Coordinates of C-alpha atoms and ligand atoms in Angstrom, one line a residue:
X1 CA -173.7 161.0 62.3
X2 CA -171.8 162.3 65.0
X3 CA -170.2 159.5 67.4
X4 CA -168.2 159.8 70.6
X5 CA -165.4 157.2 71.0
X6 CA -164.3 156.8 74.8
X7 CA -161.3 154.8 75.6
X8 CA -161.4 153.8 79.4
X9 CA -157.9 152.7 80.7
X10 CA -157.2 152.1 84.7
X11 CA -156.5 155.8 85.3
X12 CA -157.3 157.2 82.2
X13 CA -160.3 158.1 80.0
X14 CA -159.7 159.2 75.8
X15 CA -162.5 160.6 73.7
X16 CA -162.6 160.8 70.3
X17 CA -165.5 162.6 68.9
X18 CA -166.3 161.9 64.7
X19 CA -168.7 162.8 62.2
X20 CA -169.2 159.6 60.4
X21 CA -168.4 158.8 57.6
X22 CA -166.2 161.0 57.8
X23 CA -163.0 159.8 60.2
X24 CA -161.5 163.2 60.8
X25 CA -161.4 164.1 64.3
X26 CA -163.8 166.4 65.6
X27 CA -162.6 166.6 69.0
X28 CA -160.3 164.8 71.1
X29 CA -159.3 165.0 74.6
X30 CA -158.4 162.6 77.9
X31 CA -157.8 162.9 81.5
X32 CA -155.1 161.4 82.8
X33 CA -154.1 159.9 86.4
X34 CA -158.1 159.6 87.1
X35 CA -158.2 159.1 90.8
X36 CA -155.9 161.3 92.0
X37 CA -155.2 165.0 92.9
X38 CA -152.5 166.0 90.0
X39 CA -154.8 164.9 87.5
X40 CA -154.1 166.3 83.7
X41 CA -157.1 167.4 81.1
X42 CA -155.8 168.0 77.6
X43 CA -158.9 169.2 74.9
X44 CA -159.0 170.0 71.3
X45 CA -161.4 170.5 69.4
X46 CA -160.3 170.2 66.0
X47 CA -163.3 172.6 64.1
X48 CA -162.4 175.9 66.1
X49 CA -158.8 175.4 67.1
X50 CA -159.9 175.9 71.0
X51 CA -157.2 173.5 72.8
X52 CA -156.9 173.3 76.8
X53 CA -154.2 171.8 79.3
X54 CA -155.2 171.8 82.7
X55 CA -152.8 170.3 85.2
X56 CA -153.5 169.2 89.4
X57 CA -156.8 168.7 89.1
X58 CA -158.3 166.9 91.3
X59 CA -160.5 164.0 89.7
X60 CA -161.7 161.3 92.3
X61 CA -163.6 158.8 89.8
X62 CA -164.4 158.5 86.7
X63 CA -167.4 160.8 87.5
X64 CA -165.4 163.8 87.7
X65 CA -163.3 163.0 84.5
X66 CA -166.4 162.5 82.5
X67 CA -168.5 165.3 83.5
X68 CA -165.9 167.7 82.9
X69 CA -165.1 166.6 79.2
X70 CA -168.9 166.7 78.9
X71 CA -168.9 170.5 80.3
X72 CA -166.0 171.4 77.7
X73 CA -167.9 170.2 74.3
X74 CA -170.9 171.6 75.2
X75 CA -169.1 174.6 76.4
X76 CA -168.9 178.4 74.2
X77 CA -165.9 178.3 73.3
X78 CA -164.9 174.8 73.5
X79 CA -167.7 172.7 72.6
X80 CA -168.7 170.9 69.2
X81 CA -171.8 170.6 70.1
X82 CA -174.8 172.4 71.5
X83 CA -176.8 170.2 73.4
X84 CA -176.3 166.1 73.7
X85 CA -179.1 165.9 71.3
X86 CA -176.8 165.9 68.7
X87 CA -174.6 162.7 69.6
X88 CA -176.2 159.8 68.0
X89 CA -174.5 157.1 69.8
X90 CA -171.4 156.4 72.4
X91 CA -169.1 153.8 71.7
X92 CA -166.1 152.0 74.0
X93 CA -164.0 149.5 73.2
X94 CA -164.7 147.4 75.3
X95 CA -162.9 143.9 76.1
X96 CA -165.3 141.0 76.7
X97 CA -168.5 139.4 78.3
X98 CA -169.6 136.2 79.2
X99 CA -171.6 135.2 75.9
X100 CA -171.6 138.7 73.9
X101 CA -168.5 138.8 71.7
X102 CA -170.1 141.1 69.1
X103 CA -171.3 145.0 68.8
X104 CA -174.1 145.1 71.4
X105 CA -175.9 147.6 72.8
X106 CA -174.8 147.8 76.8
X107 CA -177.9 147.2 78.6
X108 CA -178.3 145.9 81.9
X109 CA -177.6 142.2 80.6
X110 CA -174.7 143.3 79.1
X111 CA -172.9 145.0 81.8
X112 CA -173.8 142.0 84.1
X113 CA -171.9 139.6 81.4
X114 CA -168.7 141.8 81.8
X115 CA -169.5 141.3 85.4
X116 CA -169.1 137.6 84.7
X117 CA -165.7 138.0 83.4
X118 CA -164.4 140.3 85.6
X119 CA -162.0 137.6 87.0
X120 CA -160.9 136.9 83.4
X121 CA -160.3 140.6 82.7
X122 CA -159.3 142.2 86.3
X123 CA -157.4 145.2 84.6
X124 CA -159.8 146.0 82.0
X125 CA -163.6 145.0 83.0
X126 CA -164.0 146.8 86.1
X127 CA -163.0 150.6 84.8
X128 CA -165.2 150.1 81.6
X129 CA -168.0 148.5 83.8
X130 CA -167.3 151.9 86.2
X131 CA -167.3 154.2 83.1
X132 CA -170.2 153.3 81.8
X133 CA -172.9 153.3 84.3
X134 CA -171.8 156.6 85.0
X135 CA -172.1 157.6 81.0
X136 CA -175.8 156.1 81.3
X137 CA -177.0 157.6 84.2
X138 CA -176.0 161.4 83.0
X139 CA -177.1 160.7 79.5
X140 CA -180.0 157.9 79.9
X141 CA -181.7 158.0 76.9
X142 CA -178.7 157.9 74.5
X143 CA -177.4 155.0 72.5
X144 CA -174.2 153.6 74.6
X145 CA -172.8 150.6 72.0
X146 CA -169.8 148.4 73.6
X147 CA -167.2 146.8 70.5
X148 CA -166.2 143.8 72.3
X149 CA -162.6 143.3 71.7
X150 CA -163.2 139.6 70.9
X151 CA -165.6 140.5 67.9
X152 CA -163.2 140.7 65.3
X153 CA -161.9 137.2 65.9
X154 CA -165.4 135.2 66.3
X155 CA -164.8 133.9 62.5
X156 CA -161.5 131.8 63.6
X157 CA -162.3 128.4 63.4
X158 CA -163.6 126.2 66.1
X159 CA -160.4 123.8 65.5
X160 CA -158.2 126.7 66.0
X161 CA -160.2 128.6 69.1
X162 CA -160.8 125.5 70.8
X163 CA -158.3 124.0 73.5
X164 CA -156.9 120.4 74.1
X165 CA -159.0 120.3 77.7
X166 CA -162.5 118.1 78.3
X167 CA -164.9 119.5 75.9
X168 CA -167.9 120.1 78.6
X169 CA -165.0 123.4 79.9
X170 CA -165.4 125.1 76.3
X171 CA -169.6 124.0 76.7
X172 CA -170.0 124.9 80.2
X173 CA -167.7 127.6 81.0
X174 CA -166.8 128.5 77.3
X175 CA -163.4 128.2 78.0
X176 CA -161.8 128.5 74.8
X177 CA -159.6 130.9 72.6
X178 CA -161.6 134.6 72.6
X179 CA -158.8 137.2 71.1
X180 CA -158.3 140.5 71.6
X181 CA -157.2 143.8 70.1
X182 CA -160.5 143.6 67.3
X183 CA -161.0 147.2 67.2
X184 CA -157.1 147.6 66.2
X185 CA -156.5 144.4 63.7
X186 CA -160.2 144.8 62.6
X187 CA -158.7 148.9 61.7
X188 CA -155.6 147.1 60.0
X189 CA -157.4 145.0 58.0
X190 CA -159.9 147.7 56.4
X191 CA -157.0 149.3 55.8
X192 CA -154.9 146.5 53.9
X193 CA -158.2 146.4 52.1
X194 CA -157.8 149.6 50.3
X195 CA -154.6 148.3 49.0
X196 CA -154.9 144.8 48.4
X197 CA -158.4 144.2 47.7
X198 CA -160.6 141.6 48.6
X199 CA -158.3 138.9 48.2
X200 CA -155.0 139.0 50.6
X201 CA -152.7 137.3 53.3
X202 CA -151.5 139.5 56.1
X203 CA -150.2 139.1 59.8
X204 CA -151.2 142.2 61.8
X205 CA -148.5 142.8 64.7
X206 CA -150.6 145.0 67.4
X207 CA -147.4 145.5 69.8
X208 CA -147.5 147.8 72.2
X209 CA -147.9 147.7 75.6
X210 CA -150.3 145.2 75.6
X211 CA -149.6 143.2 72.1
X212 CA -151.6 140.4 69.5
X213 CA -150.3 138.9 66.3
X214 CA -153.4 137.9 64.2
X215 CA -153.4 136.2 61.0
X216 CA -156.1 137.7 58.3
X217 CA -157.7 136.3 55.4
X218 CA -159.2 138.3 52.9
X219 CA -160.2 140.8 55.7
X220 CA -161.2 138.1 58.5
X221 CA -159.3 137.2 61.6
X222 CA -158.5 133.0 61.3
X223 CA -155.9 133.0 63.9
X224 CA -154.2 135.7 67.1
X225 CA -151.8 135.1 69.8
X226 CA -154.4 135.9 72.3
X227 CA -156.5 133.3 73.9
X228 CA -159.1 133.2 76.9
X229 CA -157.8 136.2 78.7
X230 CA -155.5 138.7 78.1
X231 CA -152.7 137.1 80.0
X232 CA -151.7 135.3 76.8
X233 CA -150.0 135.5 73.6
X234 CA -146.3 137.7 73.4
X235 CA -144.9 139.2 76.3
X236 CA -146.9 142.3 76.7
X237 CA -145.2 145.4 79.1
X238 CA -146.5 143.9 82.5
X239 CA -148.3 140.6 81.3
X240 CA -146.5 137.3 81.3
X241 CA -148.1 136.1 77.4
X242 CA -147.5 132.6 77.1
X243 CA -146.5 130.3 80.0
X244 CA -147.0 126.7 81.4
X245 CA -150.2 126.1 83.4
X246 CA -148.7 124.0 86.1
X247 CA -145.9 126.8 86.5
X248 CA -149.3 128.1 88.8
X249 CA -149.6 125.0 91.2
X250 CA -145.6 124.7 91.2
X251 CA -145.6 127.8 92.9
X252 CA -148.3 127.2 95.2
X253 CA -146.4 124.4 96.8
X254 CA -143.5 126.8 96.7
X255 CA -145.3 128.8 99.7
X256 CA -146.5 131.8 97.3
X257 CA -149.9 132.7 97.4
X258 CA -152.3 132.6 94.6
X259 CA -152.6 136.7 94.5
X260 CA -148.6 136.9 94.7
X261 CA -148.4 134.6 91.6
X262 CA -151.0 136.3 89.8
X263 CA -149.7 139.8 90.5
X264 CA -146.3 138.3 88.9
X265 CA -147.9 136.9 86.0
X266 CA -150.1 139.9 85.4
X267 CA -148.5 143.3 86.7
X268 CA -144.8 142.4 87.4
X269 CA -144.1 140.3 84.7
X270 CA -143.6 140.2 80.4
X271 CA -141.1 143.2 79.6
X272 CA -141.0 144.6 83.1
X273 CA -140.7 140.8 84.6
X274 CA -137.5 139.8 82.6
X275 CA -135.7 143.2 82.3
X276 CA -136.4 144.4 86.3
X277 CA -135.8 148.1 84.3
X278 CA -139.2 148.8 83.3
X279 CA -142.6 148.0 81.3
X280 CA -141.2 150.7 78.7
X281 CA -139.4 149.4 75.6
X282 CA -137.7 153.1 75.6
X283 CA -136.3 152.8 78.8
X284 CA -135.7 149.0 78.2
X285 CA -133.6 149.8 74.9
X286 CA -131.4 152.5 76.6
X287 CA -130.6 149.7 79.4
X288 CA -129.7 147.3 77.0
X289 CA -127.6 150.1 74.9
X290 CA -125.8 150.1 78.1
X291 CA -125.0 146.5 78.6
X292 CA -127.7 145.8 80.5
X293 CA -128.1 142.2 80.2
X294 CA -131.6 141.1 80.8
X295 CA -132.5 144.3 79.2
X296 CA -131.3 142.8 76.1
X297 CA -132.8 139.7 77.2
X298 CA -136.4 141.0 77.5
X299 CA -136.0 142.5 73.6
X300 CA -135.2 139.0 72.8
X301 CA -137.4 137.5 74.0
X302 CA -139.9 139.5 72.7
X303 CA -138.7 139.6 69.4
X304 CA -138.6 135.5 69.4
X305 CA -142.0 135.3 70.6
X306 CA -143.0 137.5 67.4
X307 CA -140.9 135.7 64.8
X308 CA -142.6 132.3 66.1
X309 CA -146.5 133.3 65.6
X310 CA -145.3 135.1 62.8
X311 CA -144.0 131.8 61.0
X312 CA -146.9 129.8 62.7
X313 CA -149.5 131.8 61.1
X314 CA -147.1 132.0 57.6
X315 CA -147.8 128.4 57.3
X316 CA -151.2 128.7 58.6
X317 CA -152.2 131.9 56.0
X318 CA -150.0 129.2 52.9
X319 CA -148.4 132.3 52.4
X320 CA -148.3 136.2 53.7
X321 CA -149.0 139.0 51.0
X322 CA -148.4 141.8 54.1
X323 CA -147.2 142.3 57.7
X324 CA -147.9 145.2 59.1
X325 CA -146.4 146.9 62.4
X326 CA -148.5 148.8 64.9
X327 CA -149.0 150.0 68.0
X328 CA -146.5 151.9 70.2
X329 CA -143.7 149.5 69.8
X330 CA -144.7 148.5 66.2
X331 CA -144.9 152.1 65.2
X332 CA -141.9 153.5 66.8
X333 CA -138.9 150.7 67.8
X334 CA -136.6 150.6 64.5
X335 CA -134.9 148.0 66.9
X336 CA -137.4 145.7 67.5
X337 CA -139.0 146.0 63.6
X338 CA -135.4 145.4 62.3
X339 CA -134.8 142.6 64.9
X340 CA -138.0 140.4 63.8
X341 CA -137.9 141.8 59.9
X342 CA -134.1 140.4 59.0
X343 CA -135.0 136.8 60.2
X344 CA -138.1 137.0 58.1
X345 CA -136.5 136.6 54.8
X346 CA -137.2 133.0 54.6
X347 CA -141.2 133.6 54.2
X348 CA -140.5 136.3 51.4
X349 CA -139.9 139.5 53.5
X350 CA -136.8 141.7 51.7
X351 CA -136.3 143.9 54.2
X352 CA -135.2 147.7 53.9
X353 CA -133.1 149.0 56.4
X354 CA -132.7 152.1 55.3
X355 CA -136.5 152.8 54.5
X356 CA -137.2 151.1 58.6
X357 CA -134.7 153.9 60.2
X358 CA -136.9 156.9 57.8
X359 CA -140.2 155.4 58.4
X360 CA -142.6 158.4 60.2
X361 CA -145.9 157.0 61.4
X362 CA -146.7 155.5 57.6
X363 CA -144.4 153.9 55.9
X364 CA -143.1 150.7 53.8
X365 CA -140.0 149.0 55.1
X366 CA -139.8 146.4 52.7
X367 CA -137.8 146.7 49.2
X368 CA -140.4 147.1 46.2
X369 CA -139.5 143.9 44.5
X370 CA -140.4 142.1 48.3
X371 CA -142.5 139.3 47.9
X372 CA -144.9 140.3 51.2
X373 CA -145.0 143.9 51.7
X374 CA -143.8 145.0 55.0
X375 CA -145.9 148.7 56.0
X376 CA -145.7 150.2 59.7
X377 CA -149.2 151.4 59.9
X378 CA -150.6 153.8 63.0
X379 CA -153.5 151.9 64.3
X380 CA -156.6 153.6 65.0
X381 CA -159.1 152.0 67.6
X382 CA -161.2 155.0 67.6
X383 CA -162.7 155.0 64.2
X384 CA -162.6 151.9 63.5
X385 CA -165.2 151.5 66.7
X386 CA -167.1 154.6 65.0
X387 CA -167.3 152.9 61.5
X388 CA -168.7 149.6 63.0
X389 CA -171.1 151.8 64.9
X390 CA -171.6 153.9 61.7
X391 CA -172.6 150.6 59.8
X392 CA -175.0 149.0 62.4
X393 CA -177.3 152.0 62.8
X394 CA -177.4 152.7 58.8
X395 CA -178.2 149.4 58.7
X396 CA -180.8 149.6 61.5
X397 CA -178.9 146.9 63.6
X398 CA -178.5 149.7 66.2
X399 CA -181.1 152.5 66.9
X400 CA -180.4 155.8 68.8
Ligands
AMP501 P1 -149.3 151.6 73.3 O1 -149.8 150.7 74.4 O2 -149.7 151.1 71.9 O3 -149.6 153.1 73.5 O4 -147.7 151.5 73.3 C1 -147.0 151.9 74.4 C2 -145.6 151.4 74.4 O5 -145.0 151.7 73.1 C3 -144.7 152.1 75.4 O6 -144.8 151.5 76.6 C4 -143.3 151.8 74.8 O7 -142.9 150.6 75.3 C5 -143.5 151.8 73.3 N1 -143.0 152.9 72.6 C6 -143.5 154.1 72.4 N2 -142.7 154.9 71.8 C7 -141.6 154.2 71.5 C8 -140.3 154.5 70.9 N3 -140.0 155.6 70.3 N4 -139.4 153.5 70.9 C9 -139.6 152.3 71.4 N5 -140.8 152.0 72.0 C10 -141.8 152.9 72.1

């Protein structure tokens, strides 16, 4: 069953194309700096060994971007495919809609409830609400499935999603906590699966530069650091995370207005906001290797905000078979990994130094006689949207 993946970021667009079940990739390509002149194509299709880098390009919208990938795999050389007939169903990852928190097909409705939230989700909604009415009305008659970010954690419990604020808010508005990063924990987990079987423990660390900690019991999320937006949770690269409401009003009657504060809580602030270096841990590390001090400060502060949801959910789990480290942080920063993982020894974690500066993409970094196992883990978004799709049209849930 062959399933297209397509990852829709503010200037960007990812495709990941899969025969399912099987997760190898058939093709995979993206388009950077969408909206602009110097855009950047890079293709591959995996089958034939045809791969492409095109650089200044110009690519207006998201149009462009998508009909050229569609051009290269149906193209002679290029493509993996010979005519669209082929593709049984389009997936995105999408973020969230007002009342749809599963795997639903994006009909009208749909797009109009991701309309709803647009204010909740300003970064995200809008490019994925852009993306894929332009999808649907160059292929209208093929199955377009949106995995809401949120669907993974919809089996947390109430007492746990819902907040301390008058109960007609969660009824009404359904102002409570949503989660994010599904596709990514909900990957984890299956993975952890394999290992563990049916019965485990295990905090999934999604850190990169947006970032979740979710706590996962026998394969179901029942607790994450994310709440009714995305603006919660750890520091992320340019997103505040955590903060105290009334820090919003304060400012008001400080003379800022309510676009200045939001801009600062959402685009200039979490790593970028503390260190004044940059949203990128890279460049955030070599500043602090250099006695920068808020650069050290923002890896601080970051690693604190880990080790707490890490101990909350610890006591919340009774216990934590494996935590596993992901995403572009999680996979990559020794520092940060060693920095949360040597104050962890009091819930069971014997960490392994040596085995944390080897690790290369998969990898254990705890010692073998560690009570939780501690495994860096790549994530993959991208299949694990094509397996859910996968499952709901064997299933008949989903038709093409
Ligand atoms: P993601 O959003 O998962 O692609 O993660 C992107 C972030 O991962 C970047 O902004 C960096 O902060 C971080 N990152 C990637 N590679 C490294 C690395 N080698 N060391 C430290 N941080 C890294």
């Amino acid at each position: 069953m062959l399933i297209l993946v397509c990852n829709v970021g503010s200037t960007s667009l990812k495709y990941k194309l899969f025969d399912m079940p099987c997760t190898d990739i058939l093709v995979e390509a993206k388009t950077e700096r969408v909206g602009r002149n110097d855009a950047i194509f890079t293709y591959r299709n995996n089958q034939n060994g045809f791969s492409e880098k095109l650089e200044g390009l110009s690519v207006p919208g998201y149009a462009d971007g998508i009909r050229l990938f569609l051009r290269y795999l149906l193209g002679e050389k290029s493509g993996a495919l010979k005519s669209m007939d082929e593709l049984e169903a389009i997936g995105f990852k999408t973020v969230l809609a007002k009342g749809y928190y599963g795997v639903h097909e994006l009909t009208d409705e749909v797009l109009a409830a991701m309309e709803a939230y647009v204010t909740v989700a300003p970064a995200h909604n809008p490019p994925y609400i852009e993306a894929i009415r332009v999808f649907r009305s160059l292929l209208p008659d093929k199955l377009m499935v949106g995995c809401f970010e949120t669907a993974f954690h919809t089996t947390i419990p109430l007492s746990r999603r819902i907040y301390a604020l008058p109960y007609e808010w969660y009824e009404q508005y359904g102002i409570c906590r949503l989660g994010y990063h599904g596709a990514s924990h909900g990957y984890i987990a299956r993975q952890i699966r394999k290992r563990a079987g049916e019965h485990f423990r295990l905090i999934s660390c999604h850190m990169g530069g947006s970032g979740s900690i979710c706590a996962i019991e026998d394969g179901k999320s029942v607790d994450t650091s994310f709440g009714f937006s995305l603006q919660t949770g750890i520091p992320h690269a340019n997103r505040a995370g955590d903060m105290d409401a009334c820090v919003i009003p304060f400012l008001l009657t400080q003379g800022l207005t309510m676009d200045q504060i939001m801009e600062g809580i959402g685009k200039k602030g979490g790593l970028l906001g503390i260190s004044g270096v940059s949203n990128d841990l890279r460049d955030i590390q070599d500043a602090a290797e250099n006695g920068n001090e808020r650069a050290a400060l923002a890896i601080d502060a970051f690693c604190d905000s880990v080790v707490k949801y890490i101990g909350a959910f610890y006591a919340e789990l009774g216990g934590m078979d494996y935590l596993v480290f992901t995403g572009g942080i999680g996979e990559n920063s020794v520092l940060v990994r060693e920095k949360i993982c040597s104050r962890l020894s009091c819930l069971g974690v014997k960490f392994d130094r040596e085995a944390n500066l080897a690790v290369r993409g998969e990898g254990r970094i705890s010692t073998s006689d560690s009570p939780a196992e501690v495994l860096v883990l790549p994530t993959n978004e991208e299949v694990g949207i094509a397996q859910i799709i996968h499952e709901k049209v064997s299933a008949g849930e989903l038709s093409p």
